[in-house]
mmCIF file of C-alpha atoms in Angstrom:
data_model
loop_
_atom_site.group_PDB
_atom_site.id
_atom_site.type_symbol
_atom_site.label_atom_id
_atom_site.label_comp_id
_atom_site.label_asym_id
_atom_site.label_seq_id
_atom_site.Cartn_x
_atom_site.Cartn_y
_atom_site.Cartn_z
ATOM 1 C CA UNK W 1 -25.705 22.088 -34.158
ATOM 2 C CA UNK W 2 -23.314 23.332 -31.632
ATOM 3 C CA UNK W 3 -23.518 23.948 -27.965
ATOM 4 C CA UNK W 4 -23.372 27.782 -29.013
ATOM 5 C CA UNK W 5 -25.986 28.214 -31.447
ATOM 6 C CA UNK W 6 -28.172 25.757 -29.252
ATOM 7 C CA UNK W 7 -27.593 27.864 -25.826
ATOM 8 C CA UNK W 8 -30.882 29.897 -26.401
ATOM 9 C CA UNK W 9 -33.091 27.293 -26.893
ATOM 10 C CA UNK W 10 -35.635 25.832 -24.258
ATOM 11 C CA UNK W 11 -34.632 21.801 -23.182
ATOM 12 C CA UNK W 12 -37.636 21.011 -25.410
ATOM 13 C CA UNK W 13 -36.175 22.014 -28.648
ATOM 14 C CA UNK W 14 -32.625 21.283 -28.311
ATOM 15 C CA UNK W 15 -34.276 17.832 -27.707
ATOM 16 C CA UNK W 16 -36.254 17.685 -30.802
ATOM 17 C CA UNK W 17 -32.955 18.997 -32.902
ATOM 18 C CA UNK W 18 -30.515 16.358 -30.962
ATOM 19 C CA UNK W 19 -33.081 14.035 -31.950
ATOM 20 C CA UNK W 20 -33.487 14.830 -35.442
ATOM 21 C CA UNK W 21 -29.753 14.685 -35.959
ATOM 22 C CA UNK W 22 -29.467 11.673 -34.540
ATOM 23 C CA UNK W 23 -32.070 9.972 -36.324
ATOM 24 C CA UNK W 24 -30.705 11.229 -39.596
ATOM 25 C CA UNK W 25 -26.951 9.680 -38.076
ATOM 26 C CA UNK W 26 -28.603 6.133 -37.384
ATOM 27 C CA UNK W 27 -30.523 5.771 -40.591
ATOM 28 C CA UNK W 28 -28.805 8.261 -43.216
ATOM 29 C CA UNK W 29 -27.466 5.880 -46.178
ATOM 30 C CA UNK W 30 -24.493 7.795 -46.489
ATOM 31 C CA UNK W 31 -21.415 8.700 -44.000
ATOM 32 C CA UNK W 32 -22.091 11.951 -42.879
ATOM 33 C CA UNK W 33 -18.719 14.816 -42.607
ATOM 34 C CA UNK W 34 -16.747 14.083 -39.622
ATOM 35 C CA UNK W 35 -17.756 17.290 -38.120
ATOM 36 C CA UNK W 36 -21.200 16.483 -37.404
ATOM 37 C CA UNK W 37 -19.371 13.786 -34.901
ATOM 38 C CA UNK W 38 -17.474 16.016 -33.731
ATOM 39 C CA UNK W 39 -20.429 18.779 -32.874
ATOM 40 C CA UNK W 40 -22.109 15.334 -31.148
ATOM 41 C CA UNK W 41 -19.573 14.744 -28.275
ATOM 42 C CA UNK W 42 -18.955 18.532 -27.537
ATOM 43 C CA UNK W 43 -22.713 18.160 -26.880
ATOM 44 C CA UNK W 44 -22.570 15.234 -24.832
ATOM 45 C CA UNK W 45 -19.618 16.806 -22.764
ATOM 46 C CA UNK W 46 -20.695 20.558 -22.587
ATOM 47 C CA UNK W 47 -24.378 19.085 -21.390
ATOM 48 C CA UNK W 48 -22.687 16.884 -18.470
ATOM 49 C CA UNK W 49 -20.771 19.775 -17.204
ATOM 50 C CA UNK W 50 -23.491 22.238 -17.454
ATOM 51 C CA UNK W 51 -25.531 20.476 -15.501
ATOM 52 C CA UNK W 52 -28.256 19.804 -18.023
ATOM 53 C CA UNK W 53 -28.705 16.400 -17.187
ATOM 54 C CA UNK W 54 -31.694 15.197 -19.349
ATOM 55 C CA UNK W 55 -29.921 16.312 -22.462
ATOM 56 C CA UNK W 56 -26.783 14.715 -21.800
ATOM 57 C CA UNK W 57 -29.129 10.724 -20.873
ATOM 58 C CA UNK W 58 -30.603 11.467 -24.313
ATOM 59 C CA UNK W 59 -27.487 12.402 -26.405
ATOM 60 C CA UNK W 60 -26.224 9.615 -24.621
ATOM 61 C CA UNK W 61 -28.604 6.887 -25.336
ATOM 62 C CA UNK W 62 -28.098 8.104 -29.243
ATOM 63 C CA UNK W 63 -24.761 7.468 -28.905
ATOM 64 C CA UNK W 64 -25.483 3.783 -27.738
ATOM 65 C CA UNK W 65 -28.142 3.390 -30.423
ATOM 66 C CA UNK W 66 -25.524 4.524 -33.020
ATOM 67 C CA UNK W 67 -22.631 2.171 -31.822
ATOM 68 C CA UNK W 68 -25.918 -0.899 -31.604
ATOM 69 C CA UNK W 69 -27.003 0.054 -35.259
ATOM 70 C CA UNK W 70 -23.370 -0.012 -36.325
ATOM 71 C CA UNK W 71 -22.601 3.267 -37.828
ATOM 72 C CA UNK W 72 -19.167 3.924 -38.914
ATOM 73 C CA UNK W 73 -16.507 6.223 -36.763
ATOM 74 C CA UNK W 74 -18.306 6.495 -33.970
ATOM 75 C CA UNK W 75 -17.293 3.583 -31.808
ATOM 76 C CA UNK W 76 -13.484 4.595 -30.788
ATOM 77 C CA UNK W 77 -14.785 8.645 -29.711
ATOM 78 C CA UNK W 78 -18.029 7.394 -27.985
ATOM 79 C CA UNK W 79 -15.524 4.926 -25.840
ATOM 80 C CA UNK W 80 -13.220 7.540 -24.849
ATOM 81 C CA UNK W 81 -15.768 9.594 -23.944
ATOM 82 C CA UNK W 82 -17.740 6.845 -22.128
ATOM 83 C CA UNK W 83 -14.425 6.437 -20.625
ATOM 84 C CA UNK W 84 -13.952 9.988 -19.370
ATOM 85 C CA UNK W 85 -17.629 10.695 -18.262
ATOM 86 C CA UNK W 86 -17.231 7.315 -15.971
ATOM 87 C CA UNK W 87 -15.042 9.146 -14.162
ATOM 88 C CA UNK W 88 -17.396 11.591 -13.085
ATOM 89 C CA UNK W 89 -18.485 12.008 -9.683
ATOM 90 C CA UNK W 90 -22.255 12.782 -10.313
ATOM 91 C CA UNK W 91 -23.930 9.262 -10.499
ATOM 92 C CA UNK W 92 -26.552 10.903 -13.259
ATOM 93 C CA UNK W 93 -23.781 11.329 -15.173
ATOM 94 C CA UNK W 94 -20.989 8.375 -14.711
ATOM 95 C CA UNK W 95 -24.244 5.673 -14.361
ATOM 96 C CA UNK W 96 -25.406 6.733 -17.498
ATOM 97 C CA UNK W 97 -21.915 6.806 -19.136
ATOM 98 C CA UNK W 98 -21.280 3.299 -17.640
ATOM 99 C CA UNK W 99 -24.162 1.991 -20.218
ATOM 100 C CA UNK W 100 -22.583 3.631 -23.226
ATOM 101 C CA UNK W 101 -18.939 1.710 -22.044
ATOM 102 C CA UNK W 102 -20.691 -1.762 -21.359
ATOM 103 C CA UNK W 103 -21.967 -0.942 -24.807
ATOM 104 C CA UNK W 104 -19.008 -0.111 -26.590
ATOM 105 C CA UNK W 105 -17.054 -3.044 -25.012
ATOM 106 C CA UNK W 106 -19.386 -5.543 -26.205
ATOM 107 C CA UNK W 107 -20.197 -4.421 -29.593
ATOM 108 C CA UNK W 108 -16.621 -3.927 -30.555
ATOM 109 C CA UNK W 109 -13.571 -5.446 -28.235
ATOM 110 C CA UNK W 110 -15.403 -8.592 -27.507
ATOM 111 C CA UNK W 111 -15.618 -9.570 -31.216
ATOM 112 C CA UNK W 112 -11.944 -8.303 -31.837
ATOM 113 C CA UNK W 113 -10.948 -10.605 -28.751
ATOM 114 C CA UNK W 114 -11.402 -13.987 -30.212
ATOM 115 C CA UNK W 115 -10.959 -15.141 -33.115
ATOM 116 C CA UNK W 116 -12.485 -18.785 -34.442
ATOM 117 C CA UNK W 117 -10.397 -20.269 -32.747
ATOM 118 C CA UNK W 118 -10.749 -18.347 -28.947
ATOM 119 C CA UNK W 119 -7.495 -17.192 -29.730
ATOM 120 C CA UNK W 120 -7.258 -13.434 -28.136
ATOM 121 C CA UNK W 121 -5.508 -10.564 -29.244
ATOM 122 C CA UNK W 122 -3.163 -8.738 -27.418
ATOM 123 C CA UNK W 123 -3.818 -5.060 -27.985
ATOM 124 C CA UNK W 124 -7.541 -5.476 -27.644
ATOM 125 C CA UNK W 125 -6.662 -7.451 -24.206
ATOM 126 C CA UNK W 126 -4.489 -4.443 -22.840
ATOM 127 C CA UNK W 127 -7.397 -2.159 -23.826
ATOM 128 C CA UNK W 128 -9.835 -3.712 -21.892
ATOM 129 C CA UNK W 129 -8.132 -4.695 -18.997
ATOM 130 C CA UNK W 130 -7.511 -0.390 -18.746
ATOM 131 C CA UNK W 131 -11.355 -0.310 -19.240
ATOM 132 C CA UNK W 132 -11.652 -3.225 -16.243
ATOM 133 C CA UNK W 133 -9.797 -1.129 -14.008
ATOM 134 C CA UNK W 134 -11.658 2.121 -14.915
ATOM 135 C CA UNK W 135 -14.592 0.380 -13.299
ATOM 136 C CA UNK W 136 -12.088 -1.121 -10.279
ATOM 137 C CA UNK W 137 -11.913 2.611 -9.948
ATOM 138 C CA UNK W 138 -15.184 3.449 -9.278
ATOM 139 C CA UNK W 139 -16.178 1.041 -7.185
ATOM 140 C CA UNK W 140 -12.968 2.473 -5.012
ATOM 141 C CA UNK W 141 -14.148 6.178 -5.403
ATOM 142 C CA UNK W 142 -17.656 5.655 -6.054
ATOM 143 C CA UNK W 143 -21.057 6.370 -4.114
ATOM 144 C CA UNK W 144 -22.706 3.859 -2.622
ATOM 145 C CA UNK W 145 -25.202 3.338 -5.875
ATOM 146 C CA UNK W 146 -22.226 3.310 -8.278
ATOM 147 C CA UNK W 147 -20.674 0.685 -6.397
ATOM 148 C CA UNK W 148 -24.099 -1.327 -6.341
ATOM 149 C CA UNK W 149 -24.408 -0.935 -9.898
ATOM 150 C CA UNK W 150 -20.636 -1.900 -11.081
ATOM 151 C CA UNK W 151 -20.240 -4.586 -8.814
ATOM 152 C CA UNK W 152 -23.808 -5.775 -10.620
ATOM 153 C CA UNK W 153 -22.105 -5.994 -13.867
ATOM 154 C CA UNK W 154 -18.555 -6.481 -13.005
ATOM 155 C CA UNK W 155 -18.606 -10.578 -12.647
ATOM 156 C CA UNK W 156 -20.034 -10.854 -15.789
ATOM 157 C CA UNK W 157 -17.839 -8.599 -17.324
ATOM 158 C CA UNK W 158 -15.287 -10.005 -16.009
ATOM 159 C CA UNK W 159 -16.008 -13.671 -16.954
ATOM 160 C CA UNK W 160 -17.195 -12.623 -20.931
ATOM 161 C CA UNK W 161 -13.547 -10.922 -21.379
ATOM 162 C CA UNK W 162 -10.688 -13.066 -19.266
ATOM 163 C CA UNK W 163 -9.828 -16.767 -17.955
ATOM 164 C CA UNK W 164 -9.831 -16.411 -14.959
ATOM 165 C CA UNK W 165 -6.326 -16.994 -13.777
ATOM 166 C CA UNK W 166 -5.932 -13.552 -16.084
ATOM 167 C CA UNK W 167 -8.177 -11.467 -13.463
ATOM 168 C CA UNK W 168 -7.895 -13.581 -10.292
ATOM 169 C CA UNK W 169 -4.973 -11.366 -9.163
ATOM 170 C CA UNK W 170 -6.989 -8.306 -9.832
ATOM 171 C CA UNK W 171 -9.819 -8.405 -8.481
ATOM 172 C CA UNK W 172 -8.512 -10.228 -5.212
ATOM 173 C CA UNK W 173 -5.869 -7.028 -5.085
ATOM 174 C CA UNK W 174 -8.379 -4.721 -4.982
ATOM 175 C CA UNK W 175 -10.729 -6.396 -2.810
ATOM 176 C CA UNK W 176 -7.581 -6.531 -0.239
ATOM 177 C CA UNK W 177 -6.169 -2.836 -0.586
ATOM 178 C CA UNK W 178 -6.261 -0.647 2.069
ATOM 179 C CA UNK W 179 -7.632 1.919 0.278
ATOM 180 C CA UNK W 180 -10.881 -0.140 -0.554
ATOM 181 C CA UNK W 181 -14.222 1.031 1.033
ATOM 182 C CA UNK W 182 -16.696 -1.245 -0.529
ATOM 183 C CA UNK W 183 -15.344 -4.633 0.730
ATOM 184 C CA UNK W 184 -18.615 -5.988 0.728
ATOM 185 C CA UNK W 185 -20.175 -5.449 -2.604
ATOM 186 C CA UNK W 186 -16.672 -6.378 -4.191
ATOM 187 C CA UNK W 187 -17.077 -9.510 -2.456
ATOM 188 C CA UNK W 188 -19.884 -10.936 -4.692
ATOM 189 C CA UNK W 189 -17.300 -10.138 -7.368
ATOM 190 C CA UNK W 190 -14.721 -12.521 -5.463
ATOM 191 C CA UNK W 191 -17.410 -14.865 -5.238
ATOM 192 C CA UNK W 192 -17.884 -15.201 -9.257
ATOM 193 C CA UNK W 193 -14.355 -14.895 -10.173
ATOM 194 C CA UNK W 194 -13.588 -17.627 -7.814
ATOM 195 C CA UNK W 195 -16.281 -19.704 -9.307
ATOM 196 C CA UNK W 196 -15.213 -19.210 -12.314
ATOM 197 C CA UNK W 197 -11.864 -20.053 -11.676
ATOM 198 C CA UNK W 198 -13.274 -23.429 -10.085
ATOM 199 C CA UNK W 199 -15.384 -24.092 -13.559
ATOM 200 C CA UNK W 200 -11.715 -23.787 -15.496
ATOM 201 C CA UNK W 201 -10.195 -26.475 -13.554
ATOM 202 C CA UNK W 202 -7.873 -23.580 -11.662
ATOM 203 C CA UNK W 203 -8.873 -24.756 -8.058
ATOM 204 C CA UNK W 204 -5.314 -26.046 -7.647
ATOM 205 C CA UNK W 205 -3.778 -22.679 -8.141
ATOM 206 C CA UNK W 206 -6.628 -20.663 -6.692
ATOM 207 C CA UNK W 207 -5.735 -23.590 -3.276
ATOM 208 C CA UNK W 208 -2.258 -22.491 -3.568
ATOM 209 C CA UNK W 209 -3.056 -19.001 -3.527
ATOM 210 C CA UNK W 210 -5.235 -18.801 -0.711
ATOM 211 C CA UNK W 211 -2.536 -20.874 1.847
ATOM 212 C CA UNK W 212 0.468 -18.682 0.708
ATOM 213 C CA UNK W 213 -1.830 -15.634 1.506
ATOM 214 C CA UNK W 214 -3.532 -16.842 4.772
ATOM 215 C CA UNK W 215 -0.556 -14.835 7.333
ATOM 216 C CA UNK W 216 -2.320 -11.617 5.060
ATOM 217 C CA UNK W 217 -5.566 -12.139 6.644
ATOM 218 C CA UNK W 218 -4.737 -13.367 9.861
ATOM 219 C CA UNK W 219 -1.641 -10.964 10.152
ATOM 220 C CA UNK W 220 -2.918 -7.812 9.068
ATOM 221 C CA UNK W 221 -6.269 -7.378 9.485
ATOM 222 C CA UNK W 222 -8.897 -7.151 12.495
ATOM 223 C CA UNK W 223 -9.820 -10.156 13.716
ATOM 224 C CA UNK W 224 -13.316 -9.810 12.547
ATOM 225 C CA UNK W 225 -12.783 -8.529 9.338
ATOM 226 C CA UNK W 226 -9.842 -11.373 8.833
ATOM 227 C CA UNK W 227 -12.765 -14.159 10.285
ATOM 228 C CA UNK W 228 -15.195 -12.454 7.646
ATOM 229 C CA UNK W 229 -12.933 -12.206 4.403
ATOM 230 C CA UNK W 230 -11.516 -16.149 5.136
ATOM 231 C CA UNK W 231 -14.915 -17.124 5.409
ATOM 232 C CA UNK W 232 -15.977 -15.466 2.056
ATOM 233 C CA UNK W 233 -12.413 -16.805 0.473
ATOM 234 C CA UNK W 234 -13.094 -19.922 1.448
ATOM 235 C CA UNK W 235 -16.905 -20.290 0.493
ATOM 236 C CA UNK W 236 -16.035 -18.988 -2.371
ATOM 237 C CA UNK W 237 -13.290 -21.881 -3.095
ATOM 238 C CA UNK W 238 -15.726 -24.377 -2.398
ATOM 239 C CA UNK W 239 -17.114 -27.054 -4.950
ATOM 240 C CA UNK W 240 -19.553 -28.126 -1.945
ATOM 241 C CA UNK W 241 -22.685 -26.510 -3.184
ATOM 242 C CA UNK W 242 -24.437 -26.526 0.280
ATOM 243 C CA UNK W 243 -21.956 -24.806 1.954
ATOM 244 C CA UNK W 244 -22.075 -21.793 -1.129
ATOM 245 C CA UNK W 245 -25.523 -21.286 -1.003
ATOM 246 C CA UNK W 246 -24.973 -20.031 2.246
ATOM 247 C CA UNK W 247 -22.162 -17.114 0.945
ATOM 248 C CA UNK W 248 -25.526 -14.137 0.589
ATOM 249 C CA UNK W 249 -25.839 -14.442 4.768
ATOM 250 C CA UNK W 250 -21.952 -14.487 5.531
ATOM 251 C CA UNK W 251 -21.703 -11.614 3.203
ATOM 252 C CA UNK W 252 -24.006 -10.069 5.019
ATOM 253 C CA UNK W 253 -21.929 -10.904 8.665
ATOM 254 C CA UNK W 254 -19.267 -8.135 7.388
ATOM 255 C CA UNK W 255 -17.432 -6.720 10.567
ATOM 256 C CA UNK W 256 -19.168 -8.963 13.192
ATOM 257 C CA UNK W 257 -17.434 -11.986 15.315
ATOM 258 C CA UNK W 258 -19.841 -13.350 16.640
ATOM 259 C CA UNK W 259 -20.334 -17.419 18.323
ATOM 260 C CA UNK W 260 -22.193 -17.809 14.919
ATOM 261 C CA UNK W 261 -19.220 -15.874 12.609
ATOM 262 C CA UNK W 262 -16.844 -18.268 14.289
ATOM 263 C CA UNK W 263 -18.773 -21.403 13.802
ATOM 264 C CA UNK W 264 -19.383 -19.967 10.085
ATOM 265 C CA UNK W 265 -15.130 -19.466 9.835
ATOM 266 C CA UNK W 266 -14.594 -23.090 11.304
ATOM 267 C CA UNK W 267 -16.945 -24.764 8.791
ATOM 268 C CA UNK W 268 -15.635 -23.168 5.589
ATOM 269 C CA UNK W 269 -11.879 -23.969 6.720
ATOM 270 C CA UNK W 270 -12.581 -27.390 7.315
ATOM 271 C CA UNK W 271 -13.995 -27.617 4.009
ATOM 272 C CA UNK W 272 -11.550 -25.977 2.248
ATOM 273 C CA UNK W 273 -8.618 -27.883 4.459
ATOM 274 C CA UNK W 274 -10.221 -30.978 3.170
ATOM 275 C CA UNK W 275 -10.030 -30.090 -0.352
ATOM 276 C CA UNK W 276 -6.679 -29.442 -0.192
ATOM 277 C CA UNK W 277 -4.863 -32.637 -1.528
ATOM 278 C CA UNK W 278 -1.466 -31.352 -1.363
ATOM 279 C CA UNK W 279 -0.028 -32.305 1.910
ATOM 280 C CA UNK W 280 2.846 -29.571 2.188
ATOM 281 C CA UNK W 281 0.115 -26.771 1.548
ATOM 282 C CA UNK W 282 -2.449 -28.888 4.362
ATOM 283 C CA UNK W 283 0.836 -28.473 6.322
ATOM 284 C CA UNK W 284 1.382 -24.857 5.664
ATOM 285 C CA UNK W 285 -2.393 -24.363 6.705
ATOM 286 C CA UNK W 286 -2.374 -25.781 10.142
ATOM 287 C CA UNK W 287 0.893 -24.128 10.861
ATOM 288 C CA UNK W 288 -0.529 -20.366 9.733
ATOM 289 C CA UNK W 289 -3.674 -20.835 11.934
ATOM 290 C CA UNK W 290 -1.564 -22.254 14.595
ATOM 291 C CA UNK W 291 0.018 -19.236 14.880
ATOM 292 C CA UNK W 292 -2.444 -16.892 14.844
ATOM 293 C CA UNK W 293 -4.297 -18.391 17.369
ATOM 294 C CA UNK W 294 -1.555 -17.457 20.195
ATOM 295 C CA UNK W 295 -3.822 -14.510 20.832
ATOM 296 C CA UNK W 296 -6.185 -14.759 23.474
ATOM 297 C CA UNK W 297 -10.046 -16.159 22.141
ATOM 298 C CA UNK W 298 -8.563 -16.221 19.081
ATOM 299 C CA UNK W 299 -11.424 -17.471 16.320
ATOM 300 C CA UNK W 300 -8.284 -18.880 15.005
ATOM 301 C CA UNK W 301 -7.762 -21.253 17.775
ATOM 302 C CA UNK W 302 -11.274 -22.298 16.621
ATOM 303 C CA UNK W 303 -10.089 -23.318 13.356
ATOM 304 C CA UNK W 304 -7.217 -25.326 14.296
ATOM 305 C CA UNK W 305 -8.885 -27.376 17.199
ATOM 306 C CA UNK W 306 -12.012 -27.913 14.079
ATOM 307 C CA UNK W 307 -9.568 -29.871 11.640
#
């Protein structure tokens, strides 16, 4: 039962033996020797690097059905190693370690999180917020199906684990860096973390936010991707539940400016500006788009003449 011993066997019966063993892990009354774990993930890792892909999904998913059913000292190795196969560039292999992770996460650090009285733990929150940014990471580095598939998950994630004001900071960071390829996939993750931050009665700081960072957009961006990413900010800020219904077409606008991008921009300011019942920040918003819209057919200009 080691990558060795099982070298000269066909796929077919290194399946049948991975399965056996891990039948006899899931179900075997008794704790089994620590080296029989340790045989397991040398397996798991030896079959991702060698290539030998349909081992590694099934040693894999019998790593997931051990950490589902339970079984003791398997949970912290099968997380690091979910944690180091993520990392992977091959999407056969990160996708599938992806599941194991989501797995781990909520079979053992959500639980550990809150006590009965929602109260969460500190250590458990540092270790997830490393796992949070592990998939941050991918979505950076990623191909274009990883990013699909961890932005699917990510919102949810992300709501199960933190308030909101704990991730807003985050997520908005990484949707803004430089370095970020995949603005629009990340931005149905804005769109739920904002939400969620509107369900927790944080609109007031998530307002405050958004009019100290307006001069980002407007500033340092191109004009259409700074028309595009206000007009998903500020959907996404809404309470008006006509105007967010329409955030799936604007996200699909990314990169165009457009008569019908501008109009889009104008509406979703003038919804947000009349949200905003502080009337220093109302001032503070005016006076940004004001001066941005010095530049010549400016959709900026737009916005201030629409208030």
């Amino acid at each position: 039962f080691t990558p060795e011993t099982s070298s000269g066997q066909s796929e077919e019966s290194q399946l049948v033996l991975y399965s056996l063993v891990l039948y006899i892990m899931e179900h075997s009354p008794q704790e089994l020797p620590p080296e029989v774990q340790s045989h397991l993930l040398q397996l798991v890792i030896s079959t991702s690097s060698n290539r030998q892909i349909v081992l590694y999904q099934a040693l894999m998913q019998g790593l997931s059905r051990l950490i589902l059913a339970g079984v003791t000292g398997v949970w912290e190795a099968a997380t690091r190693l979910a944690m180091d196969r993520l990392s992977q560039s091959d999407p056969a292999v990160s996708l599938v370690a992806l599941k194991l992770l989501l797995i781990c996460m909520y079979s053992g650090e959500y639980s550990k999180m809150r006590g009965e009285e929602d109260i969460v733990d500190p250590e458990q929150m540092v270790a997830t917020i490393e796992k949070t940014s592990a998939l941050f990471d991918r979505v950076k580095k990623g191909s274009p199906l990883e990013v699909e598939c961890v932005c699917a998950v990510l919102p949810y994630l992300l709501a199960d684990f933190f308030p909101a004001s704990e991730v807003l900071t985050k997520a908005i960071g990484e949707f803004l860096s430089p370095h970020q390829p995949h603005h629009r996939p990340l931005s149905a993750v804005i769109f739920q973390v904002l939400s969620q931050a509107c369900r927790e009665d944080q609109l007031p700081l998530l307002q405050a936010w958004l009019v100290m960072s307006l001069h980002i957009f407007t500033q340092n961006l191109p004009v259409a991707m700074a028309t595009w990413c206000l007009s998903c900010f500020f959907i996404s800020a809404s309470t008006n539940p006509w105007l967010r219904a329409v955030f799936p077409h604007v996200q699909s606008r990314m990169g165009k400016c457009t008569y019908e991008d501008r109009k889009l921009l104008c509406i979703a300011a003038s919804d947000f500006y009349r949200q905003l019942t502080d009337i220093q920040q109302k001032e503070t918003f005016v006076k940004t788009f004001k001066e941005a819209a010095s530049m010549p057919r400016s959709p900026f200009a737009d916005v201030t003449a629409s208030l």
